[in-house]
Short mmCIF file of C-alpha atoms in Angstrom, two decimals:
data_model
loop_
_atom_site.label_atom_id
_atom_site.label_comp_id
_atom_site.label_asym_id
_atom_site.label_seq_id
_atom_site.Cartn_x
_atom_site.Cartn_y
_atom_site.Cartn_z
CA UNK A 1 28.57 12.11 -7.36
CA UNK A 2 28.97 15.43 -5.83
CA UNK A 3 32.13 15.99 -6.75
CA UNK A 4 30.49 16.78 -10.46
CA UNK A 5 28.58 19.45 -9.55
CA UNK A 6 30.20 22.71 -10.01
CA UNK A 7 29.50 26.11 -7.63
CA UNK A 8 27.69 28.68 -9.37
CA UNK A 9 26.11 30.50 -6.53
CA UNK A 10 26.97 31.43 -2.56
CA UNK A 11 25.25 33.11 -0.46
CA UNK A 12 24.96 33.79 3.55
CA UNK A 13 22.42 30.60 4.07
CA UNK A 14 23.73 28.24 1.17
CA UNK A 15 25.08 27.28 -1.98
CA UNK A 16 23.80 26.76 -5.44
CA UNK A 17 25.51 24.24 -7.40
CA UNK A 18 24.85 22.60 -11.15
CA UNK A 19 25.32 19.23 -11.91
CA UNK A 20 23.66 16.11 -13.34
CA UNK A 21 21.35 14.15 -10.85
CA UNK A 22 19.56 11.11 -12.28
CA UNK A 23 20.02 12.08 -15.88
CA UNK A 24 18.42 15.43 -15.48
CA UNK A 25 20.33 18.83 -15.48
CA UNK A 26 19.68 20.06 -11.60
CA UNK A 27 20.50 22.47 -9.46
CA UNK A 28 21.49 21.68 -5.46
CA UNK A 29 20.90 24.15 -3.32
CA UNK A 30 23.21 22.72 0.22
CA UNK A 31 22.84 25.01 3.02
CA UNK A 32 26.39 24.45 5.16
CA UNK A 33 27.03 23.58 8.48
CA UNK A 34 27.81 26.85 10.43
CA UNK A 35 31.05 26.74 12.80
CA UNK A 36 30.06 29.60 15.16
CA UNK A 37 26.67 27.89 15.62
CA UNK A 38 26.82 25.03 18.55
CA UNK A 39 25.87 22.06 16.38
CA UNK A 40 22.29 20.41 17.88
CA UNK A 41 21.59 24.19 17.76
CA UNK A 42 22.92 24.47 13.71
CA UNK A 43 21.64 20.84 12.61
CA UNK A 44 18.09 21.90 13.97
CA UNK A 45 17.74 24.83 12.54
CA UNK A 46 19.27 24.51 8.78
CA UNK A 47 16.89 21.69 8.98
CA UNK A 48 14.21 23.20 9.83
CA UNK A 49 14.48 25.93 7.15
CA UNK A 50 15.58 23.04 4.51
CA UNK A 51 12.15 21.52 5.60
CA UNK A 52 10.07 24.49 5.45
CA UNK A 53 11.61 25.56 2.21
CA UNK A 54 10.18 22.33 0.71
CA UNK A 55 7.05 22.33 2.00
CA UNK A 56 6.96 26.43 0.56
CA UNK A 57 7.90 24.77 -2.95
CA UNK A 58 5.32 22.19 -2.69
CA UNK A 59 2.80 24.45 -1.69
CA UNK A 60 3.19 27.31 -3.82
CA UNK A 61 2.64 24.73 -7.07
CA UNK A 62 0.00 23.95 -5.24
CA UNK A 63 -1.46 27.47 -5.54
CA UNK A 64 -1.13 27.32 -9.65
CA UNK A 65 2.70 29.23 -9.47
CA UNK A 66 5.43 27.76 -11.24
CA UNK A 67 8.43 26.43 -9.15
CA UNK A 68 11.50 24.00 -9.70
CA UNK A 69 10.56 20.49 -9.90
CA UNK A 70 12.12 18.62 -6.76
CA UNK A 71 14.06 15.71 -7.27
CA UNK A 72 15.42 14.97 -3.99
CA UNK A 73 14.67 16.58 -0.38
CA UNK A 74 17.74 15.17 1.89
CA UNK A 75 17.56 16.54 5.54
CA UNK A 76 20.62 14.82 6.48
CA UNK A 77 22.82 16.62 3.83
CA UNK A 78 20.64 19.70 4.30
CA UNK A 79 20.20 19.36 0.32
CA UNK A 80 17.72 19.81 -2.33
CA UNK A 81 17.96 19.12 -5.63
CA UNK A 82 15.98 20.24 -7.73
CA UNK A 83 15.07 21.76 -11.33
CA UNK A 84 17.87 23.89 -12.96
CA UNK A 85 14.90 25.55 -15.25
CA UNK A 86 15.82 25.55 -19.03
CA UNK A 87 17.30 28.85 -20.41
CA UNK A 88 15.85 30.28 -17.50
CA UNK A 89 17.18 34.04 -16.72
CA UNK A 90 16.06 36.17 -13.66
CA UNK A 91 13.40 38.82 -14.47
CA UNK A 92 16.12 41.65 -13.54
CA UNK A 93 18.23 40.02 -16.35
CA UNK A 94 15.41 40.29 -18.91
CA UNK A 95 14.55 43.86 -18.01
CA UNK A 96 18.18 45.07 -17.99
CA UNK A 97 18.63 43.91 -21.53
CA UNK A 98 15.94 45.05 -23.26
CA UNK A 99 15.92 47.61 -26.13
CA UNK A 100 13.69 50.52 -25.53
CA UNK A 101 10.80 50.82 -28.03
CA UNK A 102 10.91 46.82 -29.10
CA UNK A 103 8.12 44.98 -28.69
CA UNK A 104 9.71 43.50 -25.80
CA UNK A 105 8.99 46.18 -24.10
CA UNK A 106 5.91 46.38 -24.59
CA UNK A 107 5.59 43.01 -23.31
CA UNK A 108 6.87 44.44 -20.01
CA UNK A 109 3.83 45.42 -18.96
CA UNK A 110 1.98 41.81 -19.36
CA UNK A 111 5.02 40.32 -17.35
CA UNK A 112 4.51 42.47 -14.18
CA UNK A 113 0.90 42.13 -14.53
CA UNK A 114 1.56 38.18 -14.57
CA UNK A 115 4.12 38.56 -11.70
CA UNK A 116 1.42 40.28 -9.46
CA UNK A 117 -1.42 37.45 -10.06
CA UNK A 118 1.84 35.12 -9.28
CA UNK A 119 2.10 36.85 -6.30
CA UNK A 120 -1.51 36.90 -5.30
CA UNK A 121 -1.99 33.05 -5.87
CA UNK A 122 0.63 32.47 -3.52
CA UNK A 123 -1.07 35.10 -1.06
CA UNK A 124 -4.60 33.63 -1.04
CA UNK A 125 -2.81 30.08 -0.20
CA UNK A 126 -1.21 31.91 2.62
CA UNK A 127 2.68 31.00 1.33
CA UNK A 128 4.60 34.21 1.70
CA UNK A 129 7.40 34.55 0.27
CA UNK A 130 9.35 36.57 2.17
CA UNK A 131 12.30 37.24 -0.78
CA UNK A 132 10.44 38.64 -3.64
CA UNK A 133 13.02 40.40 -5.94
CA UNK A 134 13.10 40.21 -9.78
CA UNK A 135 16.37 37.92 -8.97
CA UNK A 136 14.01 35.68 -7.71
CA UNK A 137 11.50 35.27 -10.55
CA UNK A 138 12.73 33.44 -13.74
CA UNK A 139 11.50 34.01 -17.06
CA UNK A 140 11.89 31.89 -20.10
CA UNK A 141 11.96 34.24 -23.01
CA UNK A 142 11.68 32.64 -26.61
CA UNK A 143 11.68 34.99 -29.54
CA UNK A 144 9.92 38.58 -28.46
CA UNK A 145 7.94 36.61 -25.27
CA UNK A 146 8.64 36.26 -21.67
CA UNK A 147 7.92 32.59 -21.74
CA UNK A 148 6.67 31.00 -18.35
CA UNK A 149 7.61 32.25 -14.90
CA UNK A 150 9.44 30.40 -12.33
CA UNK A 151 9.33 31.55 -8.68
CA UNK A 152 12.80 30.18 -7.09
CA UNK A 153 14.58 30.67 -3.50
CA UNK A 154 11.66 30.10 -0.68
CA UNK A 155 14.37 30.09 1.52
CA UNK A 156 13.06 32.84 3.79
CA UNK A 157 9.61 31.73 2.94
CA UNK A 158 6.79 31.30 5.74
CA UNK A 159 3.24 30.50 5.55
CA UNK A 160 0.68 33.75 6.99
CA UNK A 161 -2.43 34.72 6.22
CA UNK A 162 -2.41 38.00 8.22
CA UNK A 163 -2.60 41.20 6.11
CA UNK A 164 0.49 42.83 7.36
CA UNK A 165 2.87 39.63 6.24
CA UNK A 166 1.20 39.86 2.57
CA UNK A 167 2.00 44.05 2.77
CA UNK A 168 4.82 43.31 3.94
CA UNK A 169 5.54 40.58 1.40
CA UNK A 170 4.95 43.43 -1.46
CA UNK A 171 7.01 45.79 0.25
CA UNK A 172 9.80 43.78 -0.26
CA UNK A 173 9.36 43.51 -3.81
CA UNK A 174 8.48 47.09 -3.95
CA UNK A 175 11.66 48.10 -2.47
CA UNK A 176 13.73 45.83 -4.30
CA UNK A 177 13.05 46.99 -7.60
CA UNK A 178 12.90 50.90 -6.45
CA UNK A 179 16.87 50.28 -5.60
CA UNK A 180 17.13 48.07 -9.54
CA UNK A 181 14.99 49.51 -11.95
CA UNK A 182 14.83 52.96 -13.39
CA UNK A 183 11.13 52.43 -14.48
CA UNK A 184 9.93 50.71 -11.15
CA UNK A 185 6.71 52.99 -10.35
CA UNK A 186 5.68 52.20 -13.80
CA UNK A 187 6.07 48.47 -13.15
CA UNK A 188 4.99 48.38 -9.90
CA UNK A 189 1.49 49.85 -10.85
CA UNK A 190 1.38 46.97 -13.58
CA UNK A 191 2.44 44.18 -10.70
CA UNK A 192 -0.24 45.91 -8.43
CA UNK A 193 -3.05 45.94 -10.89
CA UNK A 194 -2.30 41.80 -11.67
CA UNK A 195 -2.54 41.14 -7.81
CA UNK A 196 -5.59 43.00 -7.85
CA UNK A 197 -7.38 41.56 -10.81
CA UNK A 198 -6.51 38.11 -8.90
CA UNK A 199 -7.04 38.86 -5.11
CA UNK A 200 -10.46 41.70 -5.58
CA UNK A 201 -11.35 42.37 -2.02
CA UNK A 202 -8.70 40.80 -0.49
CA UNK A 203 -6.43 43.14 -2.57
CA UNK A 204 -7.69 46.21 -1.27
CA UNK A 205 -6.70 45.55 2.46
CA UNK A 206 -3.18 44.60 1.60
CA UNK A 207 -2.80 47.73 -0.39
CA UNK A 208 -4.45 49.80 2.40
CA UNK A 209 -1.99 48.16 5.04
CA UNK A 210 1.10 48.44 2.55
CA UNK A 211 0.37 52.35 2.91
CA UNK A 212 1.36 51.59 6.25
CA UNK A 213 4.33 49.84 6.00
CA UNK A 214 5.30 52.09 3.55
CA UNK A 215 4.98 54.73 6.30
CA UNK A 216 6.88 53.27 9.23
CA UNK A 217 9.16 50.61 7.19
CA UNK A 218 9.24 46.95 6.97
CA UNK A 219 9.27 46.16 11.09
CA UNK A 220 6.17 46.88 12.62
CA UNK A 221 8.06 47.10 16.36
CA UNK A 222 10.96 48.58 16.94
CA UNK A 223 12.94 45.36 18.47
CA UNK A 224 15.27 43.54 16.39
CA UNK B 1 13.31 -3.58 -24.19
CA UNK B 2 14.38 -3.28 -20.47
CA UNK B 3 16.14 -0.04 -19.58
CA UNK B 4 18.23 0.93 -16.46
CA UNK B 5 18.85 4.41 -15.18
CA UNK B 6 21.42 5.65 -12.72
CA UNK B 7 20.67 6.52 -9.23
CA UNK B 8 22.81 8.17 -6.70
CA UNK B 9 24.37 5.02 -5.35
CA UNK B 10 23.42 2.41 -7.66
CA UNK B 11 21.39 1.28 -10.78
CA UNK B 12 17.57 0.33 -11.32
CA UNK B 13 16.66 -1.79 -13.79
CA UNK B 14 13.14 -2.00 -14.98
CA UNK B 15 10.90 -3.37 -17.37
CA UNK B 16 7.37 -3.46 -19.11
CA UNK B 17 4.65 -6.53 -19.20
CA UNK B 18 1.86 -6.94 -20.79
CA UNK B 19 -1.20 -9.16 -20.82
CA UNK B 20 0.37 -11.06 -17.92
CA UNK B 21 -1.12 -14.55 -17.52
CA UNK B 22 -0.18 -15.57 -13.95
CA UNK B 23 -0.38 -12.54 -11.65
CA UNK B 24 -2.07 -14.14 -8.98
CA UNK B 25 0.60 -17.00 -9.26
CA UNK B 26 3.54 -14.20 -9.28
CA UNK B 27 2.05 -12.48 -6.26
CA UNK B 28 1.84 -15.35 -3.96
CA UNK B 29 5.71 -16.13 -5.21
CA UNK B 30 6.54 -13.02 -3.77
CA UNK B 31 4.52 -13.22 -0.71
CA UNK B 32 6.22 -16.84 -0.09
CA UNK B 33 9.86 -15.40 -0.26
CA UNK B 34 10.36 -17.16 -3.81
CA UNK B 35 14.23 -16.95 -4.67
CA UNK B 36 13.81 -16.10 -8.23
CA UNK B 37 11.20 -13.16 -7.76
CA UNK B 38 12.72 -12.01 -4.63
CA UNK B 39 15.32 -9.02 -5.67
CA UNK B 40 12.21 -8.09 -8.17
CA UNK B 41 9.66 -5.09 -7.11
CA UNK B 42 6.37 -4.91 -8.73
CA UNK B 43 4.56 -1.88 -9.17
CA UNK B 44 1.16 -1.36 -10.93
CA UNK B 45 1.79 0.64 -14.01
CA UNK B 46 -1.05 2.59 -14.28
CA UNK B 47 0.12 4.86 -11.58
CA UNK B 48 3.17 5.59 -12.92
CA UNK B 49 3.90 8.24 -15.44
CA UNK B 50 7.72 8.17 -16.54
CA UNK B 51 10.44 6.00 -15.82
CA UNK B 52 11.86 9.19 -13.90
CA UNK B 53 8.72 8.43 -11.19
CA UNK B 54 10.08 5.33 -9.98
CA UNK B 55 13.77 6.38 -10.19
CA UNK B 56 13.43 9.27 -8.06
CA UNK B 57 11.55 7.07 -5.36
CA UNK B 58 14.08 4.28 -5.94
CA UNK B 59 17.03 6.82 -5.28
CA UNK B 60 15.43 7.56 -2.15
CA UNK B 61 15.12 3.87 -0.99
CA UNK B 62 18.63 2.84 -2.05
CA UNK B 63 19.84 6.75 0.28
CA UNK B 64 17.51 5.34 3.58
CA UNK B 65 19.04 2.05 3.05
CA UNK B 66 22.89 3.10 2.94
CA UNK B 67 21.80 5.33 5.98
CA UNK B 68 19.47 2.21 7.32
CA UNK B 69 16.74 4.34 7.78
CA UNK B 70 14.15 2.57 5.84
CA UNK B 71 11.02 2.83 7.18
CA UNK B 72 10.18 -0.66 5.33
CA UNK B 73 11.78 -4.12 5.36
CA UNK B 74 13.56 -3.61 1.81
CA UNK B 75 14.83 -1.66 -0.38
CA UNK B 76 11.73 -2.74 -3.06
CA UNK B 77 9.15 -1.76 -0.31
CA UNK B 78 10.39 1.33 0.75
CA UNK B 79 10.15 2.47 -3.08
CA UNK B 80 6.50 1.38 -3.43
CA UNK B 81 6.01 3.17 -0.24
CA UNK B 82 8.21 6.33 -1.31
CA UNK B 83 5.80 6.29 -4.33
CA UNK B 84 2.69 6.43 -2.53
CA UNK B 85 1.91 9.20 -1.00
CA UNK B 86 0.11 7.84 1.95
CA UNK B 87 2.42 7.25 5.39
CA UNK B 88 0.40 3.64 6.04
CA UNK B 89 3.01 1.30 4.73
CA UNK B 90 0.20 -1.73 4.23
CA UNK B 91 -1.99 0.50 2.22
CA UNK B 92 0.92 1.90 -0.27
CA UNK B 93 1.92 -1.62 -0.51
CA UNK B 94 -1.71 -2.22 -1.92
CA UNK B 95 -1.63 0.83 -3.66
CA UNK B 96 1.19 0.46 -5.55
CA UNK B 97 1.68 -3.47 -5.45
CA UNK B 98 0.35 -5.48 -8.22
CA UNK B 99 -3.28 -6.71 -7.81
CA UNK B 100 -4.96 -9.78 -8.61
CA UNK B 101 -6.61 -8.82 -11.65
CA UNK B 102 -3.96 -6.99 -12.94
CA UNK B 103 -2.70 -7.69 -16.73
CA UNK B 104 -0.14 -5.18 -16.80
CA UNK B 105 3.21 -5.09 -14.74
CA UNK B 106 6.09 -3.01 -13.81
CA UNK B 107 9.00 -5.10 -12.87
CA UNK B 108 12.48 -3.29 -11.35
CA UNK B 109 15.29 -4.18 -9.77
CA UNK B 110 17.12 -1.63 -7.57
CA UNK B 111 21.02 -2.60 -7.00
CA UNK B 112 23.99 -2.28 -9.32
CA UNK B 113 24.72 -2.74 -12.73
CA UNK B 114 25.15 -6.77 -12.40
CA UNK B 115 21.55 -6.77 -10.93
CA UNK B 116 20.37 -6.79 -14.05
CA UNK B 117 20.32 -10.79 -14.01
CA UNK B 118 18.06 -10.44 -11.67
CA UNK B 119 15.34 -9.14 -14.49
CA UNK B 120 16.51 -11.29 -16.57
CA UNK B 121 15.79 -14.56 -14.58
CA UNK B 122 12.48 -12.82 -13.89
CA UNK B 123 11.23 -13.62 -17.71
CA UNK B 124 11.15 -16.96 -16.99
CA UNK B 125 8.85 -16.69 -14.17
CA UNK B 126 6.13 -13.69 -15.45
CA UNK B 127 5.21 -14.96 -18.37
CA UNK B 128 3.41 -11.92 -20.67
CA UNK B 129 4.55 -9.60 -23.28
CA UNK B 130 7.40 -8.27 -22.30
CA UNK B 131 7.50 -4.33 -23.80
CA UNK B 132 9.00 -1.33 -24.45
CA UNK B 133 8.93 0.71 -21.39
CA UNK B 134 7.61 3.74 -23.09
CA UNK B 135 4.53 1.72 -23.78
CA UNK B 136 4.35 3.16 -19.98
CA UNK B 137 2.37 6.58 -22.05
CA UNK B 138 -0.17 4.25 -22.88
CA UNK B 139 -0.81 2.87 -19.76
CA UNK B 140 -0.69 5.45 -16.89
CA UNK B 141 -4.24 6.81 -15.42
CA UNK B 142 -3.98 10.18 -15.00
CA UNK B 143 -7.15 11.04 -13.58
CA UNK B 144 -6.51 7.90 -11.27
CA UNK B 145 -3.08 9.64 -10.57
CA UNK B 146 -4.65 12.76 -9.44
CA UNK B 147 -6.47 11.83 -7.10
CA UNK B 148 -4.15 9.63 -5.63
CA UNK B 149 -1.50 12.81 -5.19
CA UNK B 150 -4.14 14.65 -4.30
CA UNK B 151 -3.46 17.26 -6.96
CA UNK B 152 -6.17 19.74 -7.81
CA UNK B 153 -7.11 21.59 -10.55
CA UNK B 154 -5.23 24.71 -9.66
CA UNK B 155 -2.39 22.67 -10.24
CA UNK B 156 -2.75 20.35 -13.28
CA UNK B 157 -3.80 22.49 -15.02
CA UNK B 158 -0.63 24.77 -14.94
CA UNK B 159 2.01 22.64 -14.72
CA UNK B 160 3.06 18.99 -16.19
CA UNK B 161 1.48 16.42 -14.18
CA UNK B 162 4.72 14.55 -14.13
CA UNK B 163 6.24 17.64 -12.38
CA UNK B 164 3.47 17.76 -9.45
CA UNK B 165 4.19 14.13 -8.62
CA UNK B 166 7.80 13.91 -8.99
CA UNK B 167 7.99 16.96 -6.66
CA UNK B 168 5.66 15.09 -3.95
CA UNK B 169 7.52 12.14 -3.94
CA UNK B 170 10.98 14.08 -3.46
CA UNK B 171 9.71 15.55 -0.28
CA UNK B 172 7.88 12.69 1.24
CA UNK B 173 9.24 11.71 5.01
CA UNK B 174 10.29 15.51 4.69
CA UNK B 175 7.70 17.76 5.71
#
């Protein structure tokens, strides 16, 4: 059964594949054993992240954000399968290709705005992320609309409720498009202003603290 | 008007009755070990949404059992407890298990392809209308299903309800 599903993605923690799985189009994401890793040491932890990944997914829908469907969690294979989202494309993808001056563009500002009340949900339910990237939001665009978002790869997800893990969380994202997109302050106000419209109060610490990280970086000590 | 689906390892087979006459009959079958009932699984329809439901808690069964891991005596328990998504085995069984009163059934059959006979010899004992499975639409509680999943608002009213308890089953024994 495996043997149909074809590579489409590596990385340093696993590999995406697409395939078939009980008549639906999927996507497994298997994170490899590890050779340099004793293995008690490597089966423990890949699945322990396998695990918490899960649980992340299962929470975050939770929360009202849109995430892959899960069709099969498999510890012992280190393997889930789950929803390979239709004509899904990553939010980087979607900005990169659209024409200036359309009225995609102007939809631009709506998307960020949704992305940042995405991003609160998940912060009020304590799931942080720990990835955010516009790699790692999917869009479903139909004819001059974003469609629905998808928030994919909880791999380095955790669950926090402290105020410096949500800053932190932004930062991320903050940084990540900086180093992507040519119009990221623009953006990033729009992606603010939708977590705040969501979070209020709440919002208001985070963005005090994310001054802070802004200041000293993404590690709050200086070990590791 | 039965249909069978692939799973990882092997097939299920299910199939749709309705108005059954002798549930109470067919349950203590099963309870007695009755030969002709006894590679059948009955689940209560009105918890289940699609087809896809049951497969992807069958295809979890059939896995423990090839790895025999089951948490349950059989391959047909361990899917009505993969479908529930409470950890007490008796009270999934009850759950998810046919009940006395009940006029509508969910029969399946989780094997290979030549199981199949195994549905078919169960006509002779269940003795209703046997349907199409999507008749299944019809049928399924949602607001019972909610509240069994424990799925709020927040969620149902974003996503397909289908979705939320597909995903829940997929990671039970996981977290």
């Amino acid at each position: 059964m495996s043997s149909e599903f074809v590579e489409c993605q590596r990385g340093a923690e696993a590999t995406l594949s697409r395939g078939t799985y009980l008549g639906k189009r999927v996507l497994l994401k298997r994170r490899p054993p590890k050779a340099y890793r004793h293995p008690h040491l490597d089966s423990a932890l890949t699945k322990e992240r396998t695990r918490a990944e899960a649980r992340a997914l299962i929470r975050a829908r939770a929360a009202g954000v849109r995430v892959p469907t899960l069709y099969l969690v498999d510890l012992q294979r280190s393997s889930i399968y789950m929803e390979d989202v239709d004509n899904g494309i990553t939010v980087k993808d979607y900005i990169n290709k659209i024409q200036p001056k359309t009225e995609e563009e102007s939809k631009l500002d709506s998307l960020m705005n949704e992305i940042g009340i995405c991003i609160s949900k998940l912060h009020s339910d304590g799931v942080i992320h720990g990835d955010l990237t516009t790699s790692n939001i999917l869009v479903t665009p139909t004819s001059g609309n974003f469609g629905k978002l998808c928030f994919i790869d909880f791999g380095l997800s955790h669950t926090a409720s402290t105020i410096e893990d949500k800053a932190v969380d932004l930062y991320v994202m903050e940084r990540a498009m900086e180093s992507t997109h040519s119009e990221a302050q623009r953006l990033l106000m729009r992606l603010l202003a939708g977590y705040l419209s969501h979070s209020g109060k709440a919002a208001e610490d985070v963005f005090k603290k994310l001054d802070q990280v802004r200041a000293r970086g993404r590690k709050r000590t200086m070990v590791g | 008007m039965a249909k069978s689906f692939k799973l990882e390892a092997g097939t299920i087979h299910m199939a749709l009755v309705r108005d059954v006459q002798n549930t109470e009959e067919i349950r203590k079958k099963i309870q007695s070990g009755d030969e002709t009932l006894r590679a059948c699984g009955l689940v209560r329809p009105s918890l289940i949404l699609d087809p896809i439901q049951l497969v992807v808690a069958a295809n979890k069964s059939l896995l423990s059992a090839q790895r025999e891991d089951l948490t349950t005596k059989s391959v047909i328990t361990e899917t009505l407890y993969n479908l529930s998504p409470s950890k007490n085995i008796r009270q999934s069984l009850v759950n998810f298990g046919i009940g006395a009163g009940d006029k509508d059934v969910l029969v399946f059959v989780v094997g290979d392809d030549d199981d199949f006979r195994h549905l078919e010899a169960a006509r002779h004992v269940i003795s209703g209308r046997w349907v199409d499975i999507n008749e299944l639409e019809g049928i399924s509680d949602k607001s019972r299903i909610k509240k069994m999943y424990d799925i709020k608002d927040t969620e149902s009213e974003c996503f397909d309800l289908l979705d939320s308890v597909v995903s829940r089953i997929a990671v039970k024994k996981c977290l």
